[in-house]
């Protein structure tokens, strides 16, 4: 089996300090009975202007990680550096002003129902002590930026879920943060609205050069906007890397989930072999030729070929007699094609 | 003579009902005001110091909690009598509506504080977290987020409290607090004049309905959900 390529350290742009850097981050929640280790030695760096996805099952530690990035949660050990400021060392009073360099978007948006849209967006500016006249100008700018200029005087209850999240994004951007943290920003939205919100986030990154960390459990979100991705499990980084590398790491879990093939029923005495390739390594017709060479007993039961992160990648499920598996794997490997018995 | 004429021409009603109504309104208004002034901060304290609150303080939280629970569990009639020395010390006498304000306020504060605490608990913790991420201080969050977001419920709680105070104010009449309660007892009950009783009940009903309507309208105006 090939080594997951995503396990390599991430490549940083030459000379640039990463915008976000976690070193040996550990967070333990002391609970009665037993301590919960939510984060267990996380190393992570995100370059300026990148959109970095963090995925993992519920309870993997994603929210804890993002709370450490806001300074709402103090690490048990290790360091958190955001925009050159070592948050993990700052006293609470300094943390409050450091948080102005961080914007956060929540799954449940968390707008203030008692305030108008404009007042919601103005809140962080109010907190930062921006004079009223300046606030009004900035709020109008921000609402235009997210396409809600006309709804300034509405209350959150009068908006749709997608519009609320736009307000949430405008509010997060109010103090011109260097970093935008998003905790499941689209999990409560339908798929069309999800795409619009993701497009907005990407557009904002392109225009403002902001660095984005985005937590999600939907691989579709990662495929749509992330430049790089980290898979968390039990508080540890299991896989990580730029999207293009991760999808090319054939055996990796991220690659499997990013380019899924359906689960297939299996006949008696039959086995499934999974073939994965990238056209950087081998052309599609060579893969298909190698598969065809295996003989008529071998059927392509399912397959996906697509372009992701600028890379054309494919994944095939071969349905073949169980006693031909070893021979087939040998011949495919000899042809330079990655293949393994499908795990299900 | 119709029942209405009987009510309208009743000498006791003519002479004493306006005064009694004034006393009841004054008693309820002053004790409501004091209750709101003390109960609101106390409710905020209960909420903020609770585990998981903005400023968790185990000791403060349990001490205040016990005092409030104790205050709520003492029957009003007993509280009224028990605090007479305190009332004398504060007001100078234990008679009259001014004196009745003391037990009424003491009885209503813990009741209202719990209602405020419940209202604050309904504010989603996500809103508080959002305010903290935006760099807000705990003090600003209490006023600008917690209380503000809970205001419709806090007003609804005050409405319930004021209506309860109208009821208790009638009881305060029994031990010399004056007001509609005293009038109903001394003429309606002891001298058995049903007209006086009916008139007192009618005025109290009007007061309660008025408080409810004003409270509901205010809460609705404040509620933008
Ligand atoms: N305040 C807390 N106290 C105790 N345990 C917590 C707390 N917050 C999170 N945890 C635990 O830490 C682990 C990671 O939680 P979380 O970061 O919320 O995961 P995710 O966002 O990936 O679902 C879970 O086991 C969770 O139960
Ligand atoms: Mg979470």
XYZ file of C-alpha atoms and ligand atoms in Angstrom:
597
model
C 0.000 0.000 0.000
C 1.326 3.415 -0.805
C 2.220 5.825 1.967
C -0.499 8.484 2.359
C 1.139 11.465 0.776
C -0.905 13.850 2.827
C 1.182 12.868 5.838
C 4.038 15.037 4.566
C 4.481 18.429 6.170
C 2.651 21.171 4.372
C 4.577 23.339 1.947
C 4.727 26.984 3.003
C 5.152 29.847 0.574
C 8.809 30.910 0.507
C 9.773 33.212 3.345
C 6.213 33.872 4.557
C 5.392 33.195 8.187
C 2.262 31.067 8.452
C -0.768 33.105 9.441
C -1.918 30.460 11.906
C 0.425 28.130 13.713
C -0.321 25.468 16.288
C 2.563 23.714 17.999
C 2.088 20.582 20.114
C -1.356 21.849 21.094
C -2.955 19.817 23.832
C -6.266 20.418 25.556
C -7.518 18.335 28.432
C -10.922 18.909 30.027
C -10.881 17.783 33.610
C -14.238 16.137 34.176
C -15.384 14.246 37.240
C -14.197 10.680 36.968
C -11.909 10.914 33.983
C -10.081 13.626 32.044
C -11.180 14.154 28.444
C -8.253 14.664 26.093
C -9.919 16.794 23.405
C -6.710 17.706 21.555
C -3.607 15.584 21.754
C -0.498 17.163 20.240
C -1.768 19.120 17.253
C 0.773 20.684 14.880
C -0.766 22.761 12.155
C 0.160 25.744 10.067
C -1.986 27.648 7.623
C -0.384 30.084 5.183
C -1.772 33.575 4.659
C -4.751 33.673 2.314
C -5.403 29.924 2.402
C -8.740 28.239 3.052
C -7.986 25.342 5.343
C -10.600 22.693 6.087
C -10.746 20.690 9.287
C -12.783 17.534 9.083
C -13.482 14.696 11.455
C -16.291 12.878 13.183
C -18.336 14.432 15.907
C -16.234 14.586 19.076
C -12.931 14.561 17.173
C -11.973 17.918 18.712
C -12.741 20.286 15.819
C -14.668 22.839 17.869
C -12.116 22.705 20.671
C -9.394 23.450 18.142
C -11.235 26.481 16.799
C -11.996 27.680 20.350
C -8.276 27.536 21.085
C -7.722 29.705 18.004
C -10.074 32.354 19.433
C -8.481 32.189 22.862
C -11.863 31.242 24.360
C -10.200 28.037 25.447
C -6.751 28.022 27.032
C -4.516 25.202 25.795
C -3.369 22.786 28.474
C 0.029 22.913 26.747
C 1.503 23.915 23.417
C 1.224 27.205 21.582
C -1.332 28.995 19.424
C -0.066 31.763 17.153
C -2.485 33.819 15.071
C -1.288 36.669 12.889
C 2.052 36.809 14.693
C 0.489 37.026 18.156
C 1.045 34.125 20.553
C -2.492 33.875 21.944
C -1.663 31.121 24.377
C 0.626 33.544 26.303
C -1.692 36.562 26.436
C -3.583 37.658 29.558
C -7.377 37.975 29.172
C -7.320 41.759 28.703
C -4.836 41.565 25.807
C -6.716 38.598 24.373
C -9.821 40.760 24.002
C -8.068 43.181 21.692
C -6.249 40.337 19.910
C -9.673 38.870 19.101
C -10.375 41.835 16.856
C -7.885 40.277 14.456
C -10.072 37.163 14.410
C -13.561 36.881 12.951
C -15.769 33.925 13.682
C -18.774 32.443 11.904
C -20.972 29.919 13.715
C -23.218 27.088 12.605
C -26.170 28.633 14.409
C -25.055 32.125 13.361
C -25.716 33.495 16.879
C -27.069 36.849 15.773
C -28.625 39.034 18.458
C -32.406 38.825 17.931
C -33.025 42.093 19.755
C -30.907 44.101 17.313
C -31.416 44.993 13.682
C -29.117 43.571 11.037
C -27.169 46.840 10.985
C -26.870 46.851 14.789
C -25.656 43.257 14.756
C -22.896 44.088 12.304
C -22.090 47.234 14.284
C -21.698 45.318 17.564
C -18.022 44.334 17.202
C -17.233 47.912 16.126
C -19.085 49.233 19.181
C -17.026 46.890 21.353
C -13.845 48.105 19.661
C -14.790 51.714 20.428
C -15.249 52.857 16.826
C -17.102 56.231 16.742
C -20.748 56.072 15.707
C -20.438 57.908 12.379
C -17.595 55.674 11.269
C -19.557 52.621 12.392
C -22.485 53.501 10.161
C -20.232 53.849 7.120
C -18.469 50.580 7.789
C -21.744 48.700 8.425
C -23.176 49.893 5.100
C -19.978 48.758 3.369
C -20.093 45.337 5.020
C -23.758 44.742 4.232
C -23.091 45.604 0.598
C -20.141 43.223 0.636
C -22.436 40.312 1.565
C -25.286 41.520 -0.652
C -27.706 42.572 2.079
C -27.509 46.353 1.777
C -31.296 46.683 1.630
C -32.024 44.682 4.777
C -30.121 46.890 7.248
C -33.221 47.694 9.322
C -34.687 44.190 9.362
C -34.422 41.939 12.393
C -32.716 38.519 12.164
C -36.069 36.714 12.487
C -37.145 38.269 9.199
C -34.261 36.697 7.244
C -33.779 33.265 5.703
C -31.076 30.920 7.000
C -28.698 31.848 4.205
C -29.265 35.573 4.704
C -28.639 35.203 8.433
C -25.335 33.495 7.732
C -24.412 36.366 5.384
C -25.031 38.769 8.243
C -22.941 36.489 10.463
C -20.109 36.739 7.949
C -20.448 40.529 7.667
C -20.314 40.794 11.457
C -17.239 38.550 11.595
C -15.475 40.795 9.075
C -16.386 44.082 10.769
C -13.077 44.686 12.515
C -11.091 43.730 9.395
C -9.711 40.528 10.886
C -6.737 38.742 9.399
C -8.331 35.375 10.063
C -11.858 34.073 9.580
C -12.810 31.004 11.610
C -15.909 29.117 10.529
C -17.396 26.339 12.671
C -19.744 24.323 10.439
C -21.000 27.487 8.721
C -23.243 25.636 6.266
C -24.357 22.622 8.276
C -27.786 24.103 8.930
C -28.321 25.172 5.303
C -29.715 23.452 2.213
C -27.334 22.569 -0.596
C -28.074 25.519 -2.889
C -27.642 27.996 -0.012
C -24.507 26.137 1.083
C -22.965 26.711 -2.336
C -23.818 30.419 -2.211
C -22.279 30.847 1.235
C -19.149 28.944 0.215
C -18.847 31.062 -2.920
C -19.117 34.157 -0.736
C -16.370 32.938 1.590
C -14.092 32.156 -1.324
C -14.839 35.504 -2.935
C -14.033 37.312 0.327
C -10.759 35.460 0.607
C -9.879 36.446 -2.962
C -10.788 40.104 -2.424
C -9.591 40.622 1.150
C -6.739 38.125 1.295
C -8.137 36.824 4.565
C -7.017 33.435 5.920
C -9.890 31.007 6.508
C -10.137 27.990 8.790
C -13.316 26.078 8.110
C -14.665 23.207 10.163
C -17.034 20.862 8.434
C -18.217 17.307 8.392
C -19.272 17.575 4.744
C -16.630 16.505 2.250
C -18.507 18.470 -0.411
C -17.523 21.661 1.401
C -13.862 20.666 1.380
C -14.012 19.832 -2.323
C -15.714 23.097 -3.097
C -13.453 25.631 -1.420
C -10.558 24.258 0.611
C -6.943 24.648 -0.463
C -5.743 22.292 2.223
C -7.344 19.978 4.726
C -6.706 18.285 8.059
C -8.419 15.127 9.238
C -8.800 14.980 13.004
C -9.525 11.844 14.965
C -9.577 11.492 18.735
C -7.839 14.858 19.038
C -4.982 13.923 16.723
C -4.109 14.904 13.171
C -4.481 11.723 11.146
C -3.915 13.151 7.673
C -3.284 16.591 6.316
C -2.005 18.446 3.310
C -2.930 20.537 0.298
C -6.062 19.222 -1.395
C -4.202 18.282 -4.568
C -1.792 16.081 -2.600
C -4.446 14.545 -0.424
C -6.588 13.410 -3.350
C -3.485 11.898 -4.952
C -2.662 9.889 -1.819
C -4.639 6.890 -3.044
C -4.847 4.886 0.129
C -5.733 7.818 2.358
C -9.083 8.140 4.084
C -9.431 11.718 2.933
C -8.922 10.687 -0.689
C -11.571 7.980 -0.306
C -14.061 10.359 1.210
C -13.298 13.195 -1.182
C -13.760 10.977 -4.249
C -16.362 8.496 -3.084
C -17.577 5.479 -5.012
C -20.807 3.779 -4.002
C -20.941 0.696 -1.800
C -21.691 -2.293 -3.977
C -23.437 -5.608 -3.391
C -21.097 -8.553 -3.799
C -21.909 -11.968 -5.309
C -20.715 -15.339 -3.931
C -17.050 -16.082 -4.586
C -16.536 -12.517 -5.826
C -14.281 -9.777 -4.445
C -13.974 -6.048 -4.917
C -10.683 -4.426 -5.839
C -10.317 -0.686 -5.703
C -8.195 1.105 -8.269
C -7.164 4.719 -7.751
C -5.020 6.889 -9.944
C -4.148 10.412 -10.878
C -3.452 11.444 -14.451
C -0.243 13.030 -13.139
C 1.041 9.466 -12.717
C -0.805 7.409 -15.298
C -3.218 8.192 -18.116
C -6.833 7.053 -17.878
C -6.616 4.950 -21.028
C -3.563 3.105 -19.647
C -5.499 2.296 -16.485
C -8.471 1.080 -18.489
C -6.162 -0.943 -20.741
C -4.547 -2.581 -17.694
C -8.013 -3.396 -16.359
C -9.128 -4.777 -19.721
C -6.018 -6.999 -19.774
C -7.246 -8.722 -16.606
C -9.784 -10.601 -18.716
C -13.525 -10.821 -19.142
C -14.127 -12.131 -15.606
C -13.221 -8.680 -14.272
C -15.944 -6.113 -14.382
C -15.827 -2.394 -13.655
C -18.709 -2.172 -11.208
C -18.457 1.514 -10.343
C -16.145 4.393 -11.048
C -15.544 8.109 -10.782
C -13.235 10.308 -12.800
C -13.070 13.985 -11.979
C -10.889 17.017 -11.666
C -10.242 18.211 -8.150
C -7.800 20.887 -7.036
C -6.446 21.009 -10.584
C -5.757 17.318 -10.593
C -7.609 14.681 -12.621
C -8.196 11.707 -10.396
C -10.107 8.488 -10.803
C -11.334 5.649 -8.673
C -12.743 2.348 -9.957
C -14.330 -0.600 -8.195
C -13.524 -3.907 -9.909
C -15.786 -6.871 -9.299
C -13.829 -10.099 -9.885
C -13.675 -13.775 -8.839
C -12.221 -14.064 -5.336
C -9.492 -16.486 -6.477
C -8.188 -14.018 -9.093
C -7.563 -11.153 -6.672
C -3.882 -11.794 -5.973
C -3.024 -12.187 -9.647
C -5.021 -9.102 -10.592
C -3.356 -6.934 -7.923
C 0.072 -8.108 -9.133
C -0.680 -7.252 -12.752
C -2.164 -3.862 -11.943
C 0.824 -2.913 -9.781
C 3.142 -4.044 -12.538
C 1.303 -1.675 -14.889
C 1.936 1.165 -12.418
C -1.660 1.339 -11.203
C -2.508 1.598 -7.519
C -4.905 -1.166 -6.476
C -6.018 -2.784 -3.254
C -8.772 -5.009 -1.948
C -11.673 -2.740 -1.113
C -12.313 -2.352 2.584
C -15.928 -1.985 3.493
C -83.183 49.358 43.295
C -80.897 47.599 40.850
C -77.615 46.036 42.004
C -75.759 48.771 40.167
C -77.567 51.568 42.031
C -76.886 49.764 45.253
C -73.181 49.743 44.451
C -73.151 53.346 43.257
C -75.054 54.706 46.246
C -73.217 52.706 48.884
C -71.738 55.283 51.305
C -68.792 53.128 52.223
C -67.888 52.635 48.574
C -68.295 56.303 47.791
C -66.157 57.420 50.683
C -63.544 54.728 50.957
C -63.057 52.968 47.616
C -61.023 55.722 45.900
C -58.677 55.990 48.864
C -58.328 52.201 49.146
C -57.651 51.927 45.416
C -54.991 54.612 45.664
C -53.342 52.786 48.557
C -53.318 49.478 46.700
C -51.920 51.047 43.541
C -49.253 52.901 45.538
C -48.318 49.810 47.539
C -48.037 47.654 44.404
C -46.269 50.314 42.343
C -43.590 51.055 44.932
C -42.958 47.423 45.812
C -42.854 46.483 42.089
C -40.300 49.178 41.428
C -38.122 48.089 44.342
C -38.508 44.442 43.349
C -37.388 45.188 39.804
C -34.428 47.250 41.044
C -33.157 44.519 43.352
C -34.531 41.378 41.686
C -33.032 42.027 38.266
C -29.425 42.339 39.472
C -29.984 39.403 41.810
C -31.250 37.273 38.906
C -28.230 38.309 36.853
C -25.969 37.370 39.781
C -27.651 33.961 40.053
C -27.159 33.356 36.343
C -23.614 34.678 36.046
C -22.223 32.851 39.069
C -23.845 29.508 38.233
C -21.572 26.737 36.908
C -20.977 27.430 33.213
C -22.063 31.068 33.654
C -20.090 34.164 32.695
C -18.292 34.313 36.024
C -18.767 30.985 37.815
C -18.484 31.403 41.604
C -19.501 28.239 43.363
C -19.761 29.769 46.855
C -21.602 32.948 45.849
C -23.940 30.937 43.651
C -24.917 28.461 46.357
C -25.260 31.068 49.118
C -27.460 33.332 46.983
C -29.367 30.279 45.750
C -30.135 29.115 49.298
C -31.235 32.605 50.415
C -33.499 32.975 47.408
C -35.023 29.535 47.854
C -35.598 30.232 51.532
C -37.242 33.564 50.711
C -39.513 31.898 48.207
C -40.559 29.104 50.512
C -41.741 31.293 53.423
C -45.529 31.745 53.160
C -46.347 35.421 52.678
C -48.595 35.677 55.685
C -45.797 34.462 57.952
C -43.183 36.616 56.247
C -45.394 39.658 56.767
C -45.613 39.058 60.501
C -42.007 37.962 60.903
C -40.578 41.132 59.376
C -42.662 43.550 61.460
C -39.653 44.627 63.579
C -37.660 45.246 60.419
C -40.587 47.153 58.898
C -40.819 49.370 62.004
C -37.107 50.037 61.794
C -37.308 51.006 58.108
C -40.642 52.847 57.897
C -41.151 53.823 61.536
C -44.477 52.016 61.802
C -45.960 48.666 60.843
C -49.282 50.169 59.733
C -50.355 51.754 56.467
C -49.494 51.048 52.849
C -45.956 52.372 53.197
C -45.295 49.710 55.823
C -46.859 47.002 53.628
C -44.321 47.784 50.918
C -41.564 46.195 53.036
C -42.893 42.608 53.284
C -44.314 42.806 49.761
C -40.897 43.734 48.349
C -39.059 41.169 50.461
C -41.438 38.457 49.321
C -41.342 39.413 45.638
C -37.580 39.851 45.196
C -36.615 36.165 45.367
C -39.619 35.250 43.222
C -38.663 37.756 40.537
C -34.953 36.951 40.765
C -35.691 33.324 39.853
C -37.857 34.420 36.926
C -35.030 36.657 35.693
C -32.558 33.810 36.054
C -34.836 31.522 34.031
C -35.221 34.203 31.357
C -31.434 34.610 31.101
C -30.948 30.863 30.885
C -33.073 30.874 27.735
C -30.529 33.087 25.959
C -28.472 30.752 23.792
C -24.891 30.363 25.074
C -23.823 30.759 21.437
C -24.749 34.446 21.569
C -22.561 34.957 24.623
C -19.743 33.063 22.948
C -20.118 35.208 19.823
C -19.905 38.385 21.923
C -16.782 37.076 23.657
C -15.110 36.253 20.351
C -15.869 39.810 19.264
C -13.801 41.019 22.209
C -16.641 42.116 24.491
C -16.097 42.247 28.246
C -18.216 40.249 30.666
C -19.857 43.413 31.998
C -20.812 44.574 28.519
C -22.107 41.114 27.673
C -24.432 41.125 30.695
C -26.166 44.337 29.683
C -25.738 44.349 25.929
C -26.382 40.706 25.203
C -27.827 38.674 28.087
C -30.340 41.118 29.558
C -31.117 42.702 26.217
C -31.819 39.409 24.495
C -33.892 38.192 27.467
C -35.798 41.459 27.866
C -39.168 40.198 26.552
C -39.039 37.318 29.062
C -37.793 39.613 31.827
C -40.763 41.929 31.224
C -43.145 38.956 31.143
C -41.665 37.868 34.486
C -42.217 41.323 35.894
C -45.845 41.193 34.765
C -46.348 37.913 36.638
C -44.646 39.418 39.688
C -46.738 42.599 39.696
C -49.932 40.565 39.422
C -48.783 38.394 42.328
C -48.106 41.612 44.262
C -51.659 42.808 43.641
C -52.857 39.561 45.203
C -50.459 39.782 48.162
C -51.307 43.464 48.686
C -54.841 42.387 49.514
C -53.413 40.024 52.107
C -51.290 42.817 53.521
C -54.546 44.602 54.278
C -55.308 41.981 56.900
C -52.533 43.151 59.229
C -53.144 46.844 58.754
C -51.611 47.464 55.363
C -54.646 49.397 54.135
C -55.821 49.289 50.545
C -58.570 47.299 48.885
C -57.792 44.204 50.934
C -58.367 46.035 54.208
C -61.569 47.545 52.892
C -62.887 44.195 51.722
C -62.052 42.582 55.070
C -63.415 45.214 57.392
C -66.625 46.065 55.511
C -67.164 43.178 53.149
C -66.288 40.421 55.588
C -66.559 41.647 59.170
C -69.660 43.834 58.626
C -70.900 41.639 55.838
C -71.606 44.243 53.184
C -71.496 42.254 49.935
C -71.526 45.417 47.801
C -68.198 46.526 49.237
C -66.772 43.071 48.667
C -67.952 43.069 45.027
C -66.613 46.562 44.426
C -63.186 45.631 45.824
C -62.992 42.453 43.788
C -64.029 44.379 40.661
C -61.333 47.011 41.119
C -58.678 44.369 41.817
C -59.746 42.505 38.688
C -59.471 45.667 36.614
C -55.985 46.294 38.051
C -54.834 42.769 37.258
C -56.188 42.882 33.721
C -54.610 46.298 33.148
C -51.212 45.061 34.348
C -51.482 41.968 32.173
C -52.427 43.922 29.048
C -49.697 46.535 29.524
C -47.144 43.815 30.295
C -48.076 41.744 27.249
C -47.990 44.739 24.938
C -44.589 45.815 26.243
C -43.133 42.318 25.948
C -44.463 41.989 22.421
C -43.004 45.326 21.379
C -39.614 44.283 22.703
C -39.701 40.861 21.078
C -38.246 40.807 17.589
C -38.022 37.053 17.208
N -16.287 22.052 27.986
C -16.019 20.721 27.878
N -15.900 19.958 28.981
C -15.633 18.639 28.879
N -15.457 17.975 27.728
C -15.562 18.678 26.589
C -15.858 20.085 26.593
N -15.907 20.516 25.315
C -15.649 19.442 24.548
N -15.441 18.329 25.310
C -15.103 16.983 24.811
O -13.979 17.090 23.973
C -14.114 16.265 22.833
C -14.035 17.087 21.570
O -15.179 17.906 21.464
P -15.416 18.945 20.281
O -14.200 19.769 20.122
O -16.686 19.652 20.537
O -15.588 17.960 19.031
P -16.198 18.222 17.579
O -16.404 19.692 17.405
O -15.191 17.652 16.647
O -17.477 17.468 17.522
C -15.436 15.531 23.002
O -15.153 14.272 23.569
C -16.207 16.389 23.946
O -17.097 15.614 24.701
Mg -18.237 20.809 16.920
